[in-house]
XYZ file of C-alpha atoms in Angstrom:
385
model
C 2.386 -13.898 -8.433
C -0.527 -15.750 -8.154
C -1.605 -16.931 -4.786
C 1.080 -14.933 -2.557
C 0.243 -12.120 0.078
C 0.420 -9.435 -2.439
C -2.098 -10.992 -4.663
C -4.391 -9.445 -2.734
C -4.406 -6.490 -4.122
C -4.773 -7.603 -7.707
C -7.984 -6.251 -9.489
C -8.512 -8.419 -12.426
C -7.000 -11.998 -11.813
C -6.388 -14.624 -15.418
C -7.469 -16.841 -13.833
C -10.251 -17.976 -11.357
C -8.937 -19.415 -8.116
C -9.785 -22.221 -6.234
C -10.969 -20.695 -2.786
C -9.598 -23.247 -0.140
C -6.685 -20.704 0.028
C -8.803 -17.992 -0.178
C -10.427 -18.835 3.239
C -7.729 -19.823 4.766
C -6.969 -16.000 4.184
C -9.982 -14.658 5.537
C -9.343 -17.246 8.969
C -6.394 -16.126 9.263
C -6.698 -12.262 9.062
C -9.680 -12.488 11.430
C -7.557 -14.363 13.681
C -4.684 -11.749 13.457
C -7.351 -8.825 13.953
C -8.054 -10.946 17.528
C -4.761 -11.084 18.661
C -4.797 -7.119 18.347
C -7.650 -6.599 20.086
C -6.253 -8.769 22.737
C -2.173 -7.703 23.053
C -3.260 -4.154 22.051
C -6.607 -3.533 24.135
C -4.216 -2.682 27.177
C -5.538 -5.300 29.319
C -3.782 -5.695 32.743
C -4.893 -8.926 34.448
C -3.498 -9.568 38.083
C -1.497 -12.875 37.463
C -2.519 -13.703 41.232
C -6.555 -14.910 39.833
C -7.555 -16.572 36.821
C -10.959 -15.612 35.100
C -12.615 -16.831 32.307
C -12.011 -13.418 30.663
C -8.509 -13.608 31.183
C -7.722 -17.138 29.490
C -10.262 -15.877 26.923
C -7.823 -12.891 26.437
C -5.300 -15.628 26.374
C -7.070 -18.026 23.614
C -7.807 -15.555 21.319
C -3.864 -14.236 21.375
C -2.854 -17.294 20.208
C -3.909 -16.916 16.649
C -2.053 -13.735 15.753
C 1.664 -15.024 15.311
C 0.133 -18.279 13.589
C -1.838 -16.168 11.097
C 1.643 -14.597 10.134
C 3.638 -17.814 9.661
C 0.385 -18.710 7.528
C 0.351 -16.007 5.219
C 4.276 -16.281 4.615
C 3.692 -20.568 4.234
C 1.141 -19.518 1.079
C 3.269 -17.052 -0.486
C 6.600 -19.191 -0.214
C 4.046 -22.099 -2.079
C 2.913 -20.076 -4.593
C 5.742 -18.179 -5.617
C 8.347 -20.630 -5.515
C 8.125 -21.399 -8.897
C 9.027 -18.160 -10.013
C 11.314 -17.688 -12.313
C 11.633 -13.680 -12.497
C 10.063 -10.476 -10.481
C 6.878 -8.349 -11.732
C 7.975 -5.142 -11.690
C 3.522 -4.694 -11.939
C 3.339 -6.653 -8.823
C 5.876 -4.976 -6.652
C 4.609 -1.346 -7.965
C 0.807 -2.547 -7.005
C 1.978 -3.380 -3.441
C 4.309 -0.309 -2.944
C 1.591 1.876 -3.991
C -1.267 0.154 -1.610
C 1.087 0.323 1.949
C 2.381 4.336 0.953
C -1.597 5.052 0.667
C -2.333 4.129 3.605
C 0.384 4.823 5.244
C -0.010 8.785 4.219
C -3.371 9.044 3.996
C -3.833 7.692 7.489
C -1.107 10.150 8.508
C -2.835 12.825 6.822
C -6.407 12.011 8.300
C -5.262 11.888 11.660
C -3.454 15.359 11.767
C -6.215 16.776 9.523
C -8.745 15.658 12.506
C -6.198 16.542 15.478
C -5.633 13.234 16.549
C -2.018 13.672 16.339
C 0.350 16.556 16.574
C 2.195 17.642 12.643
C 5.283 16.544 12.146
C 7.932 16.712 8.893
C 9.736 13.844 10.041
C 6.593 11.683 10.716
C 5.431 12.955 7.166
C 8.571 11.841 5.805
C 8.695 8.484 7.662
C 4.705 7.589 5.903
C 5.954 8.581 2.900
C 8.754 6.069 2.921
C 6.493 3.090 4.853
C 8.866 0.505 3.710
C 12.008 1.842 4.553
C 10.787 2.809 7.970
C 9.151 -0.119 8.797
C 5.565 1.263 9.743
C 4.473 -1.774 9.136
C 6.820 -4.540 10.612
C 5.111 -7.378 8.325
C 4.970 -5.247 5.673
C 8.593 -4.458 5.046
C 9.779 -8.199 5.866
C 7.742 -9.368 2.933
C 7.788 -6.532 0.391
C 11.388 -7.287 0.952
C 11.196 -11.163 0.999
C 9.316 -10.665 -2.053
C 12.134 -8.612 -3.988
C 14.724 -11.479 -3.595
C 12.192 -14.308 -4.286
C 13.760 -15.040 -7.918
C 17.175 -15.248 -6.594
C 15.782 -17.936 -3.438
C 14.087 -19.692 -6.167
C 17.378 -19.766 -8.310
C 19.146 -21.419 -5.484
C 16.872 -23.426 -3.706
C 16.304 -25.319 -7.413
C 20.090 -25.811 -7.413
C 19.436 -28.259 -4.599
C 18.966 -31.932 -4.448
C 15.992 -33.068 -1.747
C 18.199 -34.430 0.863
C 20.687 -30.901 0.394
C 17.149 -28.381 1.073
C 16.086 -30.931 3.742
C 19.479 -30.907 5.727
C 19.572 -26.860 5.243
C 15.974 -26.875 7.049
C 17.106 -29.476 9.357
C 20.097 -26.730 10.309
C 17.671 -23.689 10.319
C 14.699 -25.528 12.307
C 17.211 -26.423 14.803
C 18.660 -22.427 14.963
C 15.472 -21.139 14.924
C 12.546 -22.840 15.848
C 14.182 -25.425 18.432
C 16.470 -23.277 20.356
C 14.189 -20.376 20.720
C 11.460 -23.120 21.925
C 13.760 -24.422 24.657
C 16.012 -21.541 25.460
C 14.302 -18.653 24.597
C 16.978 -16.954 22.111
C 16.484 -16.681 18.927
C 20.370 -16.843 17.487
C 20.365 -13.568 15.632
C 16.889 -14.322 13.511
C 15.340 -11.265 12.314
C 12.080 -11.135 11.093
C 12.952 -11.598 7.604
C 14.916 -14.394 7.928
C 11.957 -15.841 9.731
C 10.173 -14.914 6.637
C 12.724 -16.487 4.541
C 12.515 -19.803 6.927
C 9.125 -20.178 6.449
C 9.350 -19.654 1.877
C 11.547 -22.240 2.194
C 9.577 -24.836 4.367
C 6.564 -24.322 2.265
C 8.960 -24.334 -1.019
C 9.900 -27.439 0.118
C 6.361 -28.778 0.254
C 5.765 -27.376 -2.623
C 8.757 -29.353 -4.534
C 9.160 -32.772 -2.861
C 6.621 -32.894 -0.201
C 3.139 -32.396 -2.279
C 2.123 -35.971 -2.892
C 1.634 -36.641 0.510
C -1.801 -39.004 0.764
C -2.804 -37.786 4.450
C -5.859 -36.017 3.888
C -7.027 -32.925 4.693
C -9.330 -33.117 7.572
C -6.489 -35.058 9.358
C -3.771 -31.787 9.112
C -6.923 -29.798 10.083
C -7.772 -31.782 13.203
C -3.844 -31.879 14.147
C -3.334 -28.149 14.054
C -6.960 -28.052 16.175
C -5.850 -30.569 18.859
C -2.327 -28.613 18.671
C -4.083 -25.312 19.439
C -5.386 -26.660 22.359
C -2.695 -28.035 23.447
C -0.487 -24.885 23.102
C -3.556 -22.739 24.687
C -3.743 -25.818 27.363
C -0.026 -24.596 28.126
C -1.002 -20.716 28.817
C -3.614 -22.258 31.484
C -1.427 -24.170 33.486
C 1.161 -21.467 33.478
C -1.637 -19.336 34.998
C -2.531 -21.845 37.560
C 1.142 -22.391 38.341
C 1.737 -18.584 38.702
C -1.004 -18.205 41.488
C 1.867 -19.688 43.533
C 5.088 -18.939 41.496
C 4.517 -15.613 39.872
C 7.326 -16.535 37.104
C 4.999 -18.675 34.918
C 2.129 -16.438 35.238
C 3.651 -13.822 34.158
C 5.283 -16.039 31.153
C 1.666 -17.442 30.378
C 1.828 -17.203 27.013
C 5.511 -18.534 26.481
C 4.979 -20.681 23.061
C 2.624 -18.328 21.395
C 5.523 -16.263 19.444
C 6.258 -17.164 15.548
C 9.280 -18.530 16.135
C 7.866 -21.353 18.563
C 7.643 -24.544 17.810
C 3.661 -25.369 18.482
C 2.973 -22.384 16.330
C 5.361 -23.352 13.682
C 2.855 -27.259 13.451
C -0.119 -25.556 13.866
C 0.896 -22.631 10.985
C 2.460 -26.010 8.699
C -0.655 -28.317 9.990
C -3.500 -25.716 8.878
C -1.980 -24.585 5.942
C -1.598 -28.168 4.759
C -4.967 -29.213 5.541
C -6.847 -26.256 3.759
C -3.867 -27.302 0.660
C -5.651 -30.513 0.509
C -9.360 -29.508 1.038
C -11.371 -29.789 -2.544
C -12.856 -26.261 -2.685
C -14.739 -24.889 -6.405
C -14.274 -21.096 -6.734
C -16.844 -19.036 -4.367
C -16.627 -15.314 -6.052
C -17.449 -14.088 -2.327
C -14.361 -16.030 -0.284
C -12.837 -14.711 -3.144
C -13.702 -11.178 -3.040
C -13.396 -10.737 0.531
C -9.337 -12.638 0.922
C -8.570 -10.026 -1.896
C -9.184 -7.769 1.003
C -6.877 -9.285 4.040
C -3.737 -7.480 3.167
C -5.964 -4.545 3.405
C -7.223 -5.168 6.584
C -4.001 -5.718 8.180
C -2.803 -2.142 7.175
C -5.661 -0.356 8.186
C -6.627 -1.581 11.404
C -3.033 -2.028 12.431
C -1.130 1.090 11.681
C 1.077 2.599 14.293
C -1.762 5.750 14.752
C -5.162 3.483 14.222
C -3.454 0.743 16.892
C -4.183 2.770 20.160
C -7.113 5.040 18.909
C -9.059 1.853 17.328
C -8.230 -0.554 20.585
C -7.899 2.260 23.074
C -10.372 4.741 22.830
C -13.410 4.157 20.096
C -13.921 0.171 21.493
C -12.114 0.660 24.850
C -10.677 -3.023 25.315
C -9.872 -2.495 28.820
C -12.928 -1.060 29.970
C -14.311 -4.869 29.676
C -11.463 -6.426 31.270
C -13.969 -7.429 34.329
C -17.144 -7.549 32.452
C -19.191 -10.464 31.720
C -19.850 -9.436 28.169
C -16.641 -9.246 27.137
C -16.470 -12.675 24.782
C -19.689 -12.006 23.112
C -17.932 -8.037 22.534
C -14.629 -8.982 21.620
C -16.313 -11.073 18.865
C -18.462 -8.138 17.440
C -15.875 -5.946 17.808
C -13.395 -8.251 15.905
C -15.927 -9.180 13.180
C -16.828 -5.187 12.392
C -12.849 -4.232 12.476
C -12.330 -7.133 9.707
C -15.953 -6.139 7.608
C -15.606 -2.649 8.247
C -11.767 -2.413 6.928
C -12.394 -4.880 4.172
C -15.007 -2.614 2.821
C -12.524 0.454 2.715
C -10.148 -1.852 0.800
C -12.514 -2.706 -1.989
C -13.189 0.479 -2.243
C -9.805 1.595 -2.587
C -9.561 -1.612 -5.034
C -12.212 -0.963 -7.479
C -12.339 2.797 -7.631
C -8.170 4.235 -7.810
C -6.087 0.888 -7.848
C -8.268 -0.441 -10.992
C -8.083 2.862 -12.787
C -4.167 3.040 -12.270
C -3.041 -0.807 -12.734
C -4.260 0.160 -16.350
C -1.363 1.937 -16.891
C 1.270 0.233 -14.387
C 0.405 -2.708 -16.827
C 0.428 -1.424 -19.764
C 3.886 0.467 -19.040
C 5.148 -2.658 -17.692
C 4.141 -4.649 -20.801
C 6.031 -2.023 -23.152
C 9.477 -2.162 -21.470
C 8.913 -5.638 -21.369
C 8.499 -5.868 -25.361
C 11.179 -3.128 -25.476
C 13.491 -5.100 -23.252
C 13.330 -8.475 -25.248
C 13.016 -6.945 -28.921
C 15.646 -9.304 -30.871
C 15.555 -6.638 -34.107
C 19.012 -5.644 -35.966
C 18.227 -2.455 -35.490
C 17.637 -2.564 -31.466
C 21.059 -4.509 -31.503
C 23.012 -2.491 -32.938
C 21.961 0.499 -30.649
C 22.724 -1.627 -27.972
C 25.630 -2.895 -28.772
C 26.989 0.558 -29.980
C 25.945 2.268 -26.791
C 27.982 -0.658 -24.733
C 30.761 -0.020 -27.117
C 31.040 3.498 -26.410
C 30.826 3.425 -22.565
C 33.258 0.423 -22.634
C 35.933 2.136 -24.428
C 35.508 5.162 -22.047
């Protein structure tokens, strides 16, 4: 796993990235930790006025569902080459979301910010399986039956993978766009949409000669269109209610303008020339990070809520200039927690993940007589039984 989501928590990578990618991350995540502070900051705008703050509330949502369908579009390029799982690799990630997802627990009973609870304890302990994190578990998942998606998807000839994402675009992206339902899509199969469209640029779409700055000045003129959208909608609602209070209609994932601009951007930073930075690189090895910490089910409401008060600036001139300090110190602040967490536990522990790893890997392909025969003895016996 070399350039996927999970990469990010990697220590010690062979080999030195190029760090177009790698900023792309950090974009991306900063635009995520915007859309939080704007859908989570509890802001309540009449839909019968529009203000400047409100449509900036409204800009700076739209980048949170497109920094998702990013982050899947890179992993479903970088891993579709795969041909088998790293046990190493889904250990590492396991291990980072159930630390934060207890420790946070832990801190927040230890300092009375939220009531004990056995069943809440047991629910951090299993993060995954209770879906604490919603992107989390869709790509932890995702990630499991990558090899087997590979398998398949290499099975197919070009004109086979592009009808199949002719069938699911339709499904999925089209209908939802238009009609608003989403024909029994669950996140991951959104997640599983979105490997498959950047698989297929991966196999048969790469060569493409457009450059860079083009994709990038598409998804930009895209942005504004779909933010363009939101502000009509609120100048139509002062008079109709129903598209005010629908303002921000084609911002989900599943829309199609966030679909281009997600394909568009990622595309364009592909395609940028980039040498490896050792800072961009340092701080995307952080971005997974950031998105547990700052968005965990009891750091949501306490971070947006009460320490930074979102709300309290609904009416108040200085709100842009805030929300953008407040953004930037969520994303520096929670990156520097994760390289801590990086370079003082996970670095010590990967050692042996590794190097256990790397045994039963030996182990499991040893070709000896000896290892044979045990083998084929112990099938023998359980056969016969």
């Amino acid at each position: 796993m070399n350039q996927e989501i999970s990469a990010n928590t990697t220590t010690a990578p062979a080999k030195k990235r190029q760090s177009n990618i790698e900023l792309l991350r950090i974009i991306t995540m900063i635009m995520i930790v915007a859309h939080h502070f704007s859908v989570h900051g509890n802001f309540d705008f009449p839909i019968n006025t529009v203000t400047v703050n409100r449509l900036w509330i409204q800009f700076i949502q739209i980048g949170g569902k497109i920094g998702v369908d990013v982050f899947v579009l890179i992993s479903g390029y970088f891993l579709i080459t795969a041909d088998s799982l790293k046990i190493s690799k889904v250990i590492k990630m396991w291990i980072q979301i159930f630390t934060y997802s207890i420790l946070i627990y832990v801190l927040f009973v230890v300092l009375r910010l939220t009531p004990f609870s056995a069943k809440d304890l047991f629910k951090s302990a299993f993060p995954i399986t209770f879906d604490r994190w919603w992107f989390a578990s869709g790509y932890f998942v995702l990630y499991l039956l990558s090899p087997f998606i590979n398998k398949a998807i290499r099975s197919f000839d070009k004109t086979t993978y592009l009808r199949m994402l002719a069938l699911m675009t339709f499904c999925w992206c089209i209908v939802p766009t238009f009609l608003y339902e989403t024909w029994e899509c669950n996140d991951l199969l959104w997640f599983g949409y979105l490997y498959l469209v950047s698989g297929y640029i991966r196999l048969h779409a790469k060569e493409s000669t457009i450059p860079g700055r083009t994709y990038l000045l598409v998804s930009g003129f895209l942005i504004l269109l779909t933010f363009g959208s939101a502000v009509v909608f609120d100048f139509l609602g002062l008079r109709l209610p129903f598209f005010g209070m629908n303002a921000t209609f084609f911002y989900e994932m599943h829309q199609i303008p966030i679909v281009l601009i997600s394909i568009t951007m990622f595309l364009g930073f592909s395609k940028i020339k980039m040498p490896y930075i050792p800072a961009i690189n340092l701080i995307s090895a952080t971005t997974f990070g950031v998105y547990l910490i700052h968005d965990n089910s009891y750091v949501r409401p306490f971070l947006w809520r009460h320490i930074f008060r979102n709300a309290a600036f609904a009416e108040d001139k200085l709100l842009i200039p805030y929300s953008i300090v407040v953004v930037l110190l969520v994303f520096i602040v929670c990156s520097l927690i994760e390289l801590i967490r990086i370079h003082v536990f996970e670095k010590q522990y990967m050692k042996l993940i590794d190097w256990l790893c790397a045994t039963l890997s030996r182990e499991g392909s040893s070709q000896t007589p000896g290892y044979e025969k045990s083998m084929t003895a112990l099938y023998n016996r359980f056969h016969r039984q």
